[in-house]
Amino acid sequence: MSSALAVYLTNEAPAAHWNPKSNVVFDGDAAKIVLVDDESENLRRIQKAGRTLDNNGLVKVAVSGDGWDMERQWALYQGFTSTLSKNDVVWHTGDAEAAKHLDAMRDATRFSRELTNLPAEDIYPESLAERVIEHFKGLAPDAISAEFIKGEALKDAGWMGIYTVGRASQHAPGMLVLDYNPTGDDNAPVDTALIGKGITYDSGGYSIKPSEGMLSMKCDMGGAATVTGALSLAIRRGLNKRVKLILCCAENMIDGRAYKLGDIIRYKNGLTVEVVNTDAEGRLVLADGLQAAGEFGAKNIIDAATLTGAAQMAVGNEYNALFSVDDSAAARALKNADKEHELLWRLPLASWHSENCPSAFADTANSRPQKGGGAGGASNAAGFLLRFAPEQGKGWLHFDLAGAYQKSATAMWATGATALGVRTIAATVQGD
């Protein structure tokens, strides 16, 4: 304990030699976080204090004194977490049950963040699948089986979205199907399918991104990392339902085999899609995942993706965006986000959004031929996915992860992945 800086909570205003707006002050070999009357603001103040402690060069702190509940400790951890995950928080010794839950959240979100933050040289479709399989076989070895369909086998299986987007890369595209089945019954129904966009690097293809836009595109598999972390956390919390994890993995690169604007993709369900923007590739791979979820007969379907800049423009980098045509499913997700203290906002999605990317040459286009997909880009992207969602979208939730990655450090977050959404999706998988 002596190697960690003790961090206390206080309701006393800072001493006169401190700025009265300071949210954390140092007092000898300890730090004190100054609270206010608003608890939601307190959680923000505590997280910001964690960033201050990290910025001051600390690598280990200990939660000390009175007033710490689980959420306050978690807020400190989120702020204090460094980009390279080298910082450590010692949980309060007075609440063993809270420490158990905090350990589960820390381990699951750390894995999610590490997957997202690793460079594309290390995380490509097959290596992503290998790391995820290894993680779950270490976590629940008797309940896990997995298959990775890659390269030409994708084409043979009819998964043309993933195949088309990823065929230009030296790293073969693939679909990981991981089955978590704790029931012991091979015929047990699939309660939930979790689908993640696993674009391990996104150059934009022939609709190429500018250099500054490509710098952070190792994070375009943040959806895959988020649903992976969510399943990991749900298992640690005692999940006893069968869940299929479907990761749609590809590098969106350019060579002589790359898909081009004007190409037509024919999907397994017969739908044809004209490519009007090769940088709107995430929805093309998720379409395969949604069809796979339908084949598995999943009762509930959740997909997560760093899908559109339009969602970020709408909700900023502090929230994730939620889309669904199932009001009861959306209400459950929003309730869980509130319970888990994660920011989530529902944006519009109606059945007619699926018609908002018309094509003269195919059933639909993958976007509009305008910058960012034009007005309503995030809803139109969700509308595209709705075409592939089983049961006309009943039981389906689409998370557009606007808050999954910070390109630079903020007052709340270190640079890189945040794992925002892991807790909400884990709670939604577990159900009431």
XYZ file of C-alpha atoms in Angstrom:
432
model
C 0.000 0.000 0.000
C 2.898 2.357 0.767
C 3.949 2.354 -2.912
C 0.583 3.807 -3.970
C -0.530 7.400 -3.484
C -3.585 7.508 -1.206
C -6.580 9.257 -2.795
C -9.338 10.599 -0.543
C -12.679 12.298 -1.111
C -13.522 15.554 0.613
C -16.403 17.998 0.748
C -14.149 20.800 1.937
C -13.207 23.596 -0.435
C -9.539 23.760 -1.452
C -7.198 25.812 0.717
C -6.721 29.456 -0.232
C -3.469 28.774 -2.103
C -5.342 26.498 -4.554
C -7.547 27.601 -7.423
C -11.090 27.379 -5.976
C -12.174 25.444 -9.091
C -9.612 22.691 -8.493
C -11.143 19.222 -8.384
C -8.059 17.538 -6.929
C -5.471 18.915 -4.507
C -2.314 17.417 -3.071
C -1.768 17.228 0.668
C 1.572 15.729 1.639
C 1.677 12.092 0.516
C -2.000 12.054 -0.442
C -4.428 13.549 -2.950
C -7.931 14.802 -2.183
C -10.747 14.995 -4.713
C -13.167 17.829 -3.995
C -16.815 16.827 -4.290
C -19.917 18.915 -4.996
C -23.632 18.375 -4.338
C -24.445 16.866 -7.771
C -23.495 13.159 -7.871
C -23.381 12.930 -11.677
C -20.986 15.857 -11.640
C -19.000 14.154 -8.879
C -18.383 11.148 -11.152
C -17.087 13.509 -13.819
C -14.906 15.338 -11.276
C -13.463 12.064 -10.030
C -12.686 10.895 -13.577
C -11.071 14.227 -14.366
C -9.052 13.929 -11.156
C -7.820 10.571 -12.410
C -6.549 12.278 -15.565
C -4.806 14.917 -13.435
C -3.078 12.207 -11.409
C -1.922 10.436 -14.575
C -0.690 13.704 -16.071
C 1.352 14.303 -12.913
C 3.297 11.126 -13.530
C 1.663 8.830 -10.992
C 1.443 5.131 -11.871
C -0.301 3.682 -8.803
C -2.982 5.094 -6.509
C -4.994 3.602 -3.661
C -8.649 4.390 -2.951
C -8.643 5.529 0.686
C -10.970 6.931 3.333
C -14.742 7.237 3.292
C -17.331 7.955 0.599
C -16.174 5.573 -2.122
C -18.842 3.406 -3.751
C -18.226 1.189 -6.781
C -19.089 3.820 -9.382
C -16.840 6.428 -7.814
C -13.949 3.978 -7.803
C -14.651 3.117 -11.436
C -14.708 6.788 -12.399
C -11.254 7.200 -10.852
C -9.999 4.144 -12.718
C -11.302 5.359 -16.073
C -9.618 8.717 -15.690
C -6.388 7.271 -14.315
C -6.062 4.588 -17.004
C -3.125 5.382 -19.254
C -3.040 4.758 -22.987
C -0.625 1.859 -22.519
C -2.609 0.413 -19.564
C 0.339 0.595 -17.179
C -1.348 2.495 -14.340
C -2.872 0.672 -11.387
C -5.677 1.492 -8.955
C -5.851 -0.350 -5.617
C -9.538 -0.719 -4.799
C -10.948 0.220 -1.421
C -10.195 -2.524 1.088
C -13.510 -2.045 2.903
C -15.780 -3.466 0.168
C -14.711 -6.878 -1.133
C -17.873 -7.343 -3.225
C -17.335 -4.045 -5.034
C -13.695 -4.976 -5.614
C -14.815 -8.239 -7.248
C -17.097 -6.391 -9.678
C -14.438 -3.766 -10.345
C -11.874 -6.461 -11.151
C -14.278 -7.956 -13.709
C -14.893 -4.598 -15.373
C -11.198 -3.723 -15.345
C -10.114 -7.009 -16.942
C -12.818 -7.003 -19.624
C -12.414 -3.361 -20.629
C -8.625 -3.554 -20.534
C -8.716 -6.410 -23.044
C -11.093 -4.434 -25.250
C -8.913 -1.317 -25.097
C -5.710 -3.221 -25.784
C -7.215 -4.859 -28.882
C -8.251 -1.467 -30.229
C -5.007 0.337 -29.407
C -2.636 -2.209 -30.947
C -1.306 -1.255 -34.406
C -2.587 -2.896 -37.569
C 0.770 -4.639 -37.947
C -0.194 -6.672 -34.872
C -3.979 -6.796 -35.235
C -5.152 -8.045 -38.614
C -8.161 -10.304 -39.257
C -6.631 -13.646 -38.344
C -4.566 -12.389 -35.402
C -7.636 -10.598 -34.022
C -9.574 -13.855 -34.198
C -6.728 -15.784 -32.562
C -6.448 -13.349 -29.667
C -10.206 -13.382 -29.072
C -10.395 -17.196 -29.136
C -7.447 -17.473 -26.742
C -9.079 -14.969 -24.374
C -12.354 -16.847 -24.129
C -10.802 -20.302 -23.929
C -8.866 -19.025 -20.935
C -12.030 -17.552 -19.439
C -14.568 -20.360 -20.029
C -12.774 -23.272 -21.718
C -15.597 -25.804 -21.346
C -18.201 -23.501 -22.899
C -16.313 -22.201 -25.951
C -16.049 -23.377 -29.537
C -14.991 -21.265 -32.496
C -14.635 -21.236 -36.270
C -12.756 -18.726 -38.421
C -13.843 -18.659 -42.064
C -11.273 -16.810 -44.163
C -10.218 -15.920 -47.668
C -11.839 -17.778 -50.541
C -13.854 -19.846 -48.074
C -15.853 -16.690 -47.345
C -16.863 -16.521 -50.986
C -17.786 -20.196 -50.981
C -19.947 -19.647 -47.880
C -21.677 -16.629 -49.417
C -20.239 -13.972 -47.101
C -19.619 -11.557 -49.953
C -19.505 -8.323 -47.967
C -16.508 -9.316 -45.870
C -14.830 -11.018 -48.824
C -15.241 -8.033 -51.145
C -14.040 -5.412 -48.668
C -10.993 -7.401 -47.586
C -9.823 -9.150 -50.731
C -7.165 -6.530 -51.618
C -5.182 -6.985 -48.405
C -2.229 -9.313 -47.894
C -4.097 -10.387 -44.743
C -7.074 -12.523 -45.714
C -10.481 -11.302 -44.499
C -12.490 -13.571 -42.255
C -15.588 -14.132 -40.145
C -15.063 -15.370 -36.605
C -18.014 -17.265 -35.138
C -17.412 -17.946 -31.453
C -20.049 -19.937 -29.595
C -20.407 -19.447 -25.840
C -22.703 -22.237 -24.700
C -22.674 -22.797 -20.928
C -25.789 -25.016 -21.060
C -24.043 -28.187 -22.173
C -26.829 -28.697 -24.723
C -25.709 -28.516 -28.348
C -29.301 -27.785 -29.337
C -29.802 -24.918 -26.886
C -31.288 -21.831 -28.551
C -29.077 -18.817 -29.171
C -30.306 -16.052 -26.903
C -28.152 -13.282 -28.360
C -25.870 -12.726 -31.314
C -23.169 -10.091 -30.826
C -21.822 -8.720 -34.102
C -18.715 -6.543 -34.311
C -17.233 -4.513 -37.128
C -13.668 -5.780 -37.304
C -12.040 -3.519 -39.900
C -8.521 -3.857 -38.549
C -7.301 -1.052 -40.795
C -9.285 1.304 -42.993
C -7.502 3.197 -45.751
C -10.872 4.096 -47.240
C -10.123 1.980 -50.299
C -10.343 3.858 -53.602
C -12.403 6.483 -51.741
C -9.127 7.008 -49.923
C -8.921 8.928 -46.680
C -6.503 11.849 -46.217
C -3.390 11.033 -44.232
C -4.655 12.644 -41.014
C -7.900 10.673 -41.372
C -6.006 7.387 -41.641
C -3.800 7.892 -38.593
C -6.326 6.499 -36.116
C -7.870 3.883 -38.411
C -6.391 0.994 -36.471
C -9.397 1.746 -34.228
C -11.927 0.778 -36.910
C -12.201 -2.649 -35.297
C -13.483 -0.938 -32.143
C -16.897 -2.532 -32.633
C -15.358 -6.013 -32.593
C -13.346 -5.085 -29.486
C -16.447 -3.659 -27.783
C -18.691 -6.711 -28.239
C -15.754 -8.950 -27.311
C -15.255 -7.007 -24.081
C -18.992 -7.065 -23.423
C -19.192 -10.845 -23.713
C -16.102 -11.167 -21.529
C -17.706 -9.004 -18.838
C -21.058 -10.804 -19.059
C -19.319 -14.155 -18.570
C -17.431 -12.794 -15.564
C -20.794 -11.660 -14.187
C -22.205 -15.187 -14.461
C -23.865 -15.264 -17.907
C -25.761 -18.549 -18.293
C -27.279 -18.024 -21.766
C -25.969 -19.152 -25.139
C -24.392 -16.312 -27.121
C -22.829 -16.244 -30.571
C -20.026 -13.727 -31.098
C -19.659 -12.845 -34.791
C -16.692 -10.687 -35.797
C -16.635 -9.396 -39.384
C -12.924 -8.903 -40.026
C -11.113 -7.289 -42.945
C -8.503 -4.724 -43.913
C -9.891 -2.136 -46.349
C -6.878 -1.707 -48.617
C -6.006 -0.857 -52.227
C -4.391 -2.989 -54.924
C -5.392 -4.336 -58.308
C -7.959 -6.651 -56.704
C -9.649 -3.972 -54.592
C -13.342 -3.380 -55.011
C -14.236 -0.260 -56.942
C -16.929 2.383 -57.075
C -19.761 1.132 -59.212
C -19.211 -2.526 -58.333
C -22.282 -4.576 -57.406
C -22.182 -6.969 -54.438
C -24.757 -9.758 -54.395
C -25.410 -10.918 -50.845
C -26.379 -14.342 -49.595
C -30.016 -13.271 -49.202
C -30.134 -12.145 -52.825
C -29.961 -8.393 -52.177
C -27.692 -6.443 -54.503
C -25.709 -3.411 -53.368
C -23.993 -0.821 -55.542
C -20.764 0.525 -54.086
C -20.824 4.323 -54.307
C -18.230 4.819 -51.555
C -15.559 2.259 -50.668
C -15.072 4.096 -47.365
C -18.592 3.062 -46.312
C -17.294 -0.468 -45.853
C -18.374 -1.183 -42.286
C -22.023 -1.636 -43.205
C -20.978 -3.980 -46.025
C -19.291 -6.412 -43.623
C -21.942 -6.088 -40.886
C -24.581 -7.130 -43.424
C -22.962 -10.585 -43.479
C -22.926 -10.723 -39.680
C -26.627 -9.878 -39.480
C -27.479 -12.619 -41.952
C -25.390 -15.096 -39.961
C -27.248 -14.117 -36.787
C -30.494 -14.882 -38.603
C -29.206 -18.301 -39.635
C -28.386 -19.049 -35.995
C -31.933 -18.100 -34.990
C -30.745 -15.576 -32.409
C -33.599 -14.112 -30.378
C -31.733 -10.859 -29.763
C -29.142 -9.238 -32.019
C -26.690 -6.485 -31.079
C -24.165 -5.042 -33.487
C -21.515 -2.475 -32.643
C -19.353 -0.469 -34.999
C -17.316 2.684 -35.362
C -19.587 3.253 -38.335
C -20.207 6.903 -39.169
C -18.739 10.336 -38.641
C -22.339 11.545 -38.752
C -23.006 9.897 -35.381
C -20.028 11.738 -33.896
C -21.326 15.005 -35.317
C -24.696 14.313 -33.668
C -23.653 13.143 -30.194
C -19.968 14.080 -29.927
C -17.256 11.818 -28.563
C -18.847 11.542 -25.124
C -21.858 9.412 -26.132
C -22.514 6.350 -28.234
C -25.482 6.419 -30.597
C -28.236 3.794 -30.549
C -30.531 2.800 -33.399
C -33.453 0.368 -33.394
C -36.940 -0.076 -34.796
C -37.829 -2.171 -31.730
C -38.895 0.312 -29.053
C -38.881 -2.208 -26.198
C -35.378 -3.418 -27.066
C -34.137 0.168 -27.311
C -35.725 1.043 -23.973
C -33.904 -1.868 -22.293
C -30.569 -0.758 -23.724
C -31.083 2.841 -22.606
C -32.106 1.650 -19.144
C -28.972 -0.484 -18.927
C -26.795 2.407 -20.083
C -28.217 4.535 -17.293
C -27.661 1.753 -14.752
C -24.087 1.228 -15.941
C -23.342 4.976 -16.040
C -22.503 5.004 -19.752
C -23.711 7.767 -22.057
C -26.017 6.500 -24.823
C -28.443 8.437 -27.020
C -31.084 7.068 -29.358
C -31.114 8.581 -32.848
C -33.892 8.245 -35.439
C -34.452 5.028 -37.366
C -37.635 4.226 -39.278
C -38.314 1.530 -41.859
C -38.120 4.109 -44.643
C -34.507 4.897 -43.798
C -33.670 1.662 -45.645
C -34.761 3.402 -48.876
C -32.551 6.470 -48.403
C -29.568 5.183 -50.414
C -31.175 4.442 -53.790
C -29.377 2.911 -56.764
C -30.354 2.701 -60.427
C -28.261 -0.453 -60.803
C -28.981 -2.472 -57.642
C -31.503 -2.897 -54.857
C -29.675 -0.228 -52.877
C -26.402 1.647 -52.708
C -24.121 1.452 -49.687
C -24.330 5.222 -49.152
C -25.146 8.422 -50.962
C -22.484 9.856 -53.285
C -21.984 12.849 -51.004
C -19.441 13.737 -48.325
C -20.273 11.770 -45.182
C -23.262 10.222 -46.878
C -25.196 13.484 -46.818
C -27.870 14.574 -44.356
C -28.949 11.915 -41.899
C -25.913 9.788 -42.685
C -25.950 7.802 -39.446
C -29.662 6.974 -39.733
C -29.269 6.038 -43.391
C -26.380 3.713 -42.519
C -28.577 2.078 -39.888
C -31.332 1.890 -42.493
C -28.984 -0.007 -44.798
C -28.338 -2.517 -42.006
C -32.069 -2.827 -41.374
C -32.375 -4.450 -44.801
C -30.306 -7.351 -43.469
C -31.636 -7.561 -39.910
C -33.787 -10.679 -39.350
C -37.491 -10.348 -38.517
C -37.642 -6.771 -39.878
C -35.451 -5.627 -36.999
C -37.341 -7.173 -34.081
C -34.921 -7.606 -31.170
C -32.109 -5.823 -33.055
C -29.951 -3.019 -31.645
C -27.302 -1.098 -33.563
C -24.625 0.796 -31.603
C -22.736 3.443 -33.590
C -19.712 3.900 -31.338
C -19.068 7.631 -31.480
C -17.333 7.544 -28.081
C -15.199 4.431 -28.525
C -11.922 6.174 -29.343
C -10.274 9.483 -28.477
C -7.784 10.734 -31.070
C -6.097 12.837 -28.405
C -6.294 13.058 -24.631
C -9.141 15.024 -23.056
C -10.016 16.119 -19.542
C -11.825 12.782 -19.134
C -9.933 10.239 -21.224
C -6.428 9.238 -22.219
C -5.624 9.031 -25.921
C -7.000 5.905 -27.554
C -9.773 3.430 -26.855
C -12.287 4.078 -24.073
C -14.255 0.772 -24.043
C -17.419 2.897 -23.769
C -20.347 0.594 -24.428
C -18.854 -2.585 -22.961
C -20.843 -2.323 -19.730
C -24.133 -1.431 -21.430
C -23.941 -4.262 -23.936
C -22.877 -6.751 -21.256
C -25.881 -5.825 -19.124
C -28.200 -6.034 -22.143
C -26.895 -9.510 -23.008
C -27.495 -10.671 -19.447
C -31.075 -9.375 -19.529
C -33.268 -8.447 -16.565
